[in-house]
Tab-separated table of C-alpha atoms in Angstrom:
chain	number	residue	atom	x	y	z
X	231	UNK	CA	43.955	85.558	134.493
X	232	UNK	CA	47.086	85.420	132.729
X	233	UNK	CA	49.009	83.898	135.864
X	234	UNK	CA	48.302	80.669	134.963
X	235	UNK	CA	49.332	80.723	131.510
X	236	UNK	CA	52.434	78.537	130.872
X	237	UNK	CA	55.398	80.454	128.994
X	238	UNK	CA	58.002	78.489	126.623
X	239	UNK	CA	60.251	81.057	125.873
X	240	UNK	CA	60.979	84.419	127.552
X	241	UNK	CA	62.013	87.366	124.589
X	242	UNK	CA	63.847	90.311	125.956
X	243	UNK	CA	62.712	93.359	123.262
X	244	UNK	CA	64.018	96.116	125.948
X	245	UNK	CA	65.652	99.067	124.030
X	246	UNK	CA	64.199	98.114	121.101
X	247	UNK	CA	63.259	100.725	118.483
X	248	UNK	CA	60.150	99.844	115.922
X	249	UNK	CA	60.226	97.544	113.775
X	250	UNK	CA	62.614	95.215	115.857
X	251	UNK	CA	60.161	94.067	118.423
X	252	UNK	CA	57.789	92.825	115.947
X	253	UNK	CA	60.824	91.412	113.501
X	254	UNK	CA	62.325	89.810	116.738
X	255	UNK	CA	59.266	88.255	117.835
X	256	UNK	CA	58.442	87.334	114.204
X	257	UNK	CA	61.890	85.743	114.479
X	258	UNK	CA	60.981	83.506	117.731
X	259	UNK	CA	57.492	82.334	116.893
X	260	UNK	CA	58.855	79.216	115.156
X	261	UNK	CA	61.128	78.388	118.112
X	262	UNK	CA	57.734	77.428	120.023
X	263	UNK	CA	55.586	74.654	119.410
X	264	UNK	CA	52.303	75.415	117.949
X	265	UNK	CA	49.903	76.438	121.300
X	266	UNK	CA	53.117	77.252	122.819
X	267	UNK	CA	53.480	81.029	125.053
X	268	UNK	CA	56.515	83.603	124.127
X	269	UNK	CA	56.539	86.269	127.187
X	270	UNK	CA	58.036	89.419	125.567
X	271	UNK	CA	59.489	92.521	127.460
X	272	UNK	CA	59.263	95.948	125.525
X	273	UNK	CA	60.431	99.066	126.115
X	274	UNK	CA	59.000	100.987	122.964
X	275	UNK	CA	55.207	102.126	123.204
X	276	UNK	CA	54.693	101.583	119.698
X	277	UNK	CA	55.021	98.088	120.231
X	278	UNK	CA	51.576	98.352	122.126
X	279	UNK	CA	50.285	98.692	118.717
X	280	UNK	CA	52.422	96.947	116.672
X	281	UNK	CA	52.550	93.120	118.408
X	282	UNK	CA	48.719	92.749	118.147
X	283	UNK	CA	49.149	94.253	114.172
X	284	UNK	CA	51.410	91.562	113.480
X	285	UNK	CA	49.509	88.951	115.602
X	286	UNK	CA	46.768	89.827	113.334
X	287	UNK	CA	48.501	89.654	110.099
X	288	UNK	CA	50.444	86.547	111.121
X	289	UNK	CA	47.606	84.436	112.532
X	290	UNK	CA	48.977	83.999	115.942
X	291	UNK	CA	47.426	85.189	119.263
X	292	UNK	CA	48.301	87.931	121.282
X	293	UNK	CA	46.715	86.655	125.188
X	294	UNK	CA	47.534	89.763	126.862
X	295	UNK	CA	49.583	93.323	126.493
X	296	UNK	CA	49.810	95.019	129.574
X	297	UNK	CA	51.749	97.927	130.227
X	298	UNK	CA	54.267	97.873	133.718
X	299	UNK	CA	56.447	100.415	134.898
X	300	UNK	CA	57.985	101.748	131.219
X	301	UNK	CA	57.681	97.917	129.794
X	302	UNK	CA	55.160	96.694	127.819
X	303	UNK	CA	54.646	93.020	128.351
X	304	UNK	CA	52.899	90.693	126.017
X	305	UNK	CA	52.057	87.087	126.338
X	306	UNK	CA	52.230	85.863	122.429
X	307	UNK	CA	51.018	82.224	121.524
X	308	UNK	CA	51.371	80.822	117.990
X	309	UNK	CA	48.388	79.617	116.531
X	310	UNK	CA	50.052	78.250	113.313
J	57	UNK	CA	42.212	83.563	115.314
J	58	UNK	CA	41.477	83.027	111.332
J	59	UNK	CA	43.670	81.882	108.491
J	60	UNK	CA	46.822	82.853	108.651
J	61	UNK	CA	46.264	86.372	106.638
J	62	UNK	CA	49.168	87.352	105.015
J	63	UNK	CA	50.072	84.240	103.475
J	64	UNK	CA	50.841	84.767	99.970
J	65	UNK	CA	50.666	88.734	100.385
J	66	UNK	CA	53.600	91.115	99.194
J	67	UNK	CA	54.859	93.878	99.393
J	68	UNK	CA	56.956	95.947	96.013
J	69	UNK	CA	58.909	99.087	96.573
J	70	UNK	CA	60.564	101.143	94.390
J	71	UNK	CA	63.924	103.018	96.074
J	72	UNK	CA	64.829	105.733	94.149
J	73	UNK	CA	65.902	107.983	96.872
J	74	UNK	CA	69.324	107.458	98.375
J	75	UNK	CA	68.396	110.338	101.162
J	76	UNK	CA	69.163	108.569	104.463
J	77	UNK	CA	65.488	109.325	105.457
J	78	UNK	CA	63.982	107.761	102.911
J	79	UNK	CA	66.224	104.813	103.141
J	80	UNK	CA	65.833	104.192	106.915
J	81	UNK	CA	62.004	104.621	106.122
J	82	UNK	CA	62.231	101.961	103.140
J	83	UNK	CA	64.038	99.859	105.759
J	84	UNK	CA	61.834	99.880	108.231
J	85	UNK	CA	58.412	99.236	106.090
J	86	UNK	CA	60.220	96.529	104.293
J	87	UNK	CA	61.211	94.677	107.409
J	88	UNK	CA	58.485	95.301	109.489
J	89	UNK	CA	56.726	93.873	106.056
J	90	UNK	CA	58.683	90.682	106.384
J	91	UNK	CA	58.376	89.996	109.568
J	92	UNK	CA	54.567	90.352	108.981
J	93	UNK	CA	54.518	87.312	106.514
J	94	UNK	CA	54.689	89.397	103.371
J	95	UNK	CA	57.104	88.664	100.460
J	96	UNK	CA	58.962	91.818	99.870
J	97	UNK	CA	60.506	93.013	96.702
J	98	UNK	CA	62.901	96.023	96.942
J	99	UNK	CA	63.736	97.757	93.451
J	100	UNK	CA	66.673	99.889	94.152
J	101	UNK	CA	67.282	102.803	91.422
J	102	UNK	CA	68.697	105.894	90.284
J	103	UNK	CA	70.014	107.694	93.816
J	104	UNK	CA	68.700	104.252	95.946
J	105	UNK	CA	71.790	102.192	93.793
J	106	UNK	CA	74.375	102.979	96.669
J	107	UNK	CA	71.843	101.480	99.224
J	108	UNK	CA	73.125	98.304	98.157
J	109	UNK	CA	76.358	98.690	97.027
J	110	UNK	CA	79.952	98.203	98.690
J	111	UNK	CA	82.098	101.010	99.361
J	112	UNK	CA	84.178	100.727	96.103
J	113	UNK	CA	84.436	103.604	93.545
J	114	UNK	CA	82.915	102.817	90.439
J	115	UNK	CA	82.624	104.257	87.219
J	116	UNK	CA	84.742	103.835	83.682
J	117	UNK	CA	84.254	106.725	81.774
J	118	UNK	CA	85.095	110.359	83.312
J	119	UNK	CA	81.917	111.153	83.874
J	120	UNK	CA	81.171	107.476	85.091
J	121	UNK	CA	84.436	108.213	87.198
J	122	UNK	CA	83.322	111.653	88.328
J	123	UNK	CA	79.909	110.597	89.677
J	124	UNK	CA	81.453	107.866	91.460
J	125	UNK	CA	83.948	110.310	93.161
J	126	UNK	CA	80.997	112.857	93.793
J	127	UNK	CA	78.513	109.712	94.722
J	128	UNK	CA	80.211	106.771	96.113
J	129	UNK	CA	81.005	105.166	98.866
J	130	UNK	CA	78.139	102.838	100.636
J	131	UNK	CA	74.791	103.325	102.492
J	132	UNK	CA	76.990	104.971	105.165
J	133	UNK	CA	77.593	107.832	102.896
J	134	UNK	CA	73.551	109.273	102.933
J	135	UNK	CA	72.488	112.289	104.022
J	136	UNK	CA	69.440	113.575	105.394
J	137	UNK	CA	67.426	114.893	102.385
J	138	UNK	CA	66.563	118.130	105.191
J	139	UNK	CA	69.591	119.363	107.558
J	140	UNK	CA	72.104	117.668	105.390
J	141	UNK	CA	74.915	120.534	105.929
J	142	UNK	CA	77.377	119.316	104.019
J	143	UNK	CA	77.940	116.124	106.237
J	144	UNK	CA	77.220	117.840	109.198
J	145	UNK	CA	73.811	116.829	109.068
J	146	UNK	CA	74.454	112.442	108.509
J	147	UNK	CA	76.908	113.189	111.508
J	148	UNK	CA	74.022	114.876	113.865
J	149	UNK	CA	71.569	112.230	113.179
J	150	UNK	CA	73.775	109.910	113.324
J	151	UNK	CA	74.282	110.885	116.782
J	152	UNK	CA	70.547	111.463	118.013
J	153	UNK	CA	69.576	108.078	116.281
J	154	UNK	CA	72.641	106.036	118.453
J	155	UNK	CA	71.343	107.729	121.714
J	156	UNK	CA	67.844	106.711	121.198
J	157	UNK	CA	69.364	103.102	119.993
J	158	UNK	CA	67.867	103.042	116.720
J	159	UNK	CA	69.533	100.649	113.977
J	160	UNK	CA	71.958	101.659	111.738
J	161	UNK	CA	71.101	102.106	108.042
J	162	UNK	CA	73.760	99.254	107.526
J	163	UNK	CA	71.943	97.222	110.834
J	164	UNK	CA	68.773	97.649	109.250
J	165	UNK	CA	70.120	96.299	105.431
J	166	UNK	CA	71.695	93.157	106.944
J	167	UNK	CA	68.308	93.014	108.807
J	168	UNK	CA	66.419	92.171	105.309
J	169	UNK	CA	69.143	90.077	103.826
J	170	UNK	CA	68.700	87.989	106.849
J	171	UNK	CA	64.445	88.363	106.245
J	172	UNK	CA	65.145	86.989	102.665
J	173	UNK	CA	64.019	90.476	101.039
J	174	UNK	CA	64.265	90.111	97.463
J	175	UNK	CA	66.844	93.508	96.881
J	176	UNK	CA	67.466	93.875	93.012
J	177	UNK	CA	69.634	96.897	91.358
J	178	UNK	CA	67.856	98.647	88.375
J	179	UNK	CA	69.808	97.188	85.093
J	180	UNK	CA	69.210	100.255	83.171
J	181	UNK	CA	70.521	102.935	85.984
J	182	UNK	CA	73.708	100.821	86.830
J	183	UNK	CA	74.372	101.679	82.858
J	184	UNK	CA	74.101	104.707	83.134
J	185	UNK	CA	75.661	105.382	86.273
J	186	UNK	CA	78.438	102.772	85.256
J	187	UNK	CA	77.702	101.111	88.384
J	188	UNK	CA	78.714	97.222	87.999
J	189	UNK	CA	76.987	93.986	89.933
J	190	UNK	CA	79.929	93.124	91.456
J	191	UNK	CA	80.331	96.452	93.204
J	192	UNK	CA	76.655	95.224	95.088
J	193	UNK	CA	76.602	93.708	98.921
J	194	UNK	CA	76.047	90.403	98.810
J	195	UNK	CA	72.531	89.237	99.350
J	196	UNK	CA	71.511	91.490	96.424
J	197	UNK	CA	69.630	89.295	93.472
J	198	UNK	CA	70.954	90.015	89.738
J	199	UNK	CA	69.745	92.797	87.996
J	200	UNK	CA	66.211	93.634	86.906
J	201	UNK	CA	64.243	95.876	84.489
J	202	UNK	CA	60.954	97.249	85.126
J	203	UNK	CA	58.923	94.952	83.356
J	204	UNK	CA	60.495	92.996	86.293
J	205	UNK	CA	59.513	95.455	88.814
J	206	UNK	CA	55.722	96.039	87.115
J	207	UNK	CA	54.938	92.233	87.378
J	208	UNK	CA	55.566	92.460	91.126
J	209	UNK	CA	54.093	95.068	91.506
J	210	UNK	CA	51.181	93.977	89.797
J	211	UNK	CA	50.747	91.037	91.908
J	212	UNK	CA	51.473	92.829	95.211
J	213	UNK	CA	48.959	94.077	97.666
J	214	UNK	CA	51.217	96.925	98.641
J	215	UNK	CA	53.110	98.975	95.963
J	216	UNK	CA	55.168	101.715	97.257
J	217	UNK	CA	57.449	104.469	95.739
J	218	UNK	CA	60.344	105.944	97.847
């Protein structure tokens, strides 16, 4: 489902300790157009629950969070 | 997705610990806070004074002069409030925290300038401690009072005390 999704920016968060991924992807939202796709790359678990907290907080979307082989991938869209 | 939530939300935090701890964990909410959409306030006193300040000596009296001997330096300087060891204990965790990449305290402070964290030093504690403005990192806003710190804190969602 989330093949088809196109990405504008690609966000390396690997190595990251909390709060970084969320402060780094808080960082990159505005580098997207509004409707546009970040792809982020974690390595930190927390950030499982952390991207969708800020999402929530923020306004913005997260499409999908799926976890790969010890990364944690998230499609992120801004919504405002 | 609704309304942007945390527009207009904040966050106000006293610091009156200068335990490296307590500062990484006043750090980390306030930044995470930011990067959430929330105005943070950070109202360094007492102990949390050297989170913000250079690593000059301070102090003009002898006691003034003695506490900055005994208490100076920079944010580099804390200690663990548990394990501290005489200095053993900033160097161990100093050491786990680099292997498992975490920030440094100093990382983490140029982290909220850059966030536009509102950092003010406690007027009334600098007295005391003869602690001057100039001897602050800058980034750091001019010196408040409480009735500062109690307005913010009235109009913040979050008030926290570290």
């Amino acid at each position: 489902m989330t093949d088809d999704i196109k990405v504008d920016m690609e966000l390396d968060l690997k190595g990251l300790l909390c709060p970084l991924p969320m402060v780094r992807v808080s960082q990159n939202i505005s580098k997207v157009e509004v409707g546009g796709v970040i792809r982020a790359v974690a390595t930190d678990p927390g950030a499982m629950a952390d991207i969708p907290a800020w999402a929530k907080s923020t306004g913005n979307e997260v499409l999908s969070a799926e976890k790969g082989d010890g990364e944690f991938i998230f499609l992120v869209k801004r919504v405002k | 997705m609704s309304e942007q939530e945390n527009e207009n939300k904040s966050l106000a935090m006293v610091v009156m610990s200068g335990d490296m701890d307590k500062l990484f964990g006043a750090f980390i909410i306030a930044n995470g806070a930011a990067a959430m959409g929330m105005e943070v306030t950070m109202f360094f006193t007492f102990w949390g004074l050297r989170a913000i300040k250079k690593n000059v000596s301070t102090g003009k009296t002898i006691f003034g002069k003695m506490m900055g001997a005994m208490y100076g330096g920079d944010i580099s300087k804390s200690s663990p409030s548990k394990f501290s060891f005489g200095g053993m204990g900033r160097w161990m965790f100093g050491k786990m925290m680099g292997s498992h990449n975490v920030s440094t305290l100093i990382e983490m402070r140029d982290l909220a300038v850059e966030l536009g964290i509102g950092m003010y030093g406690c007027q009334m504690s600098m007295d005391v401690m003869e602690i001057p403005e100039d001897a602050f990192i800058d980034g750091v806003q001019d010196p408040v009072g409480v009735g500062f710190f109690l307005l913010k804190a009235q109009e913040a969602d979050i008030q926290l005390f570290i």
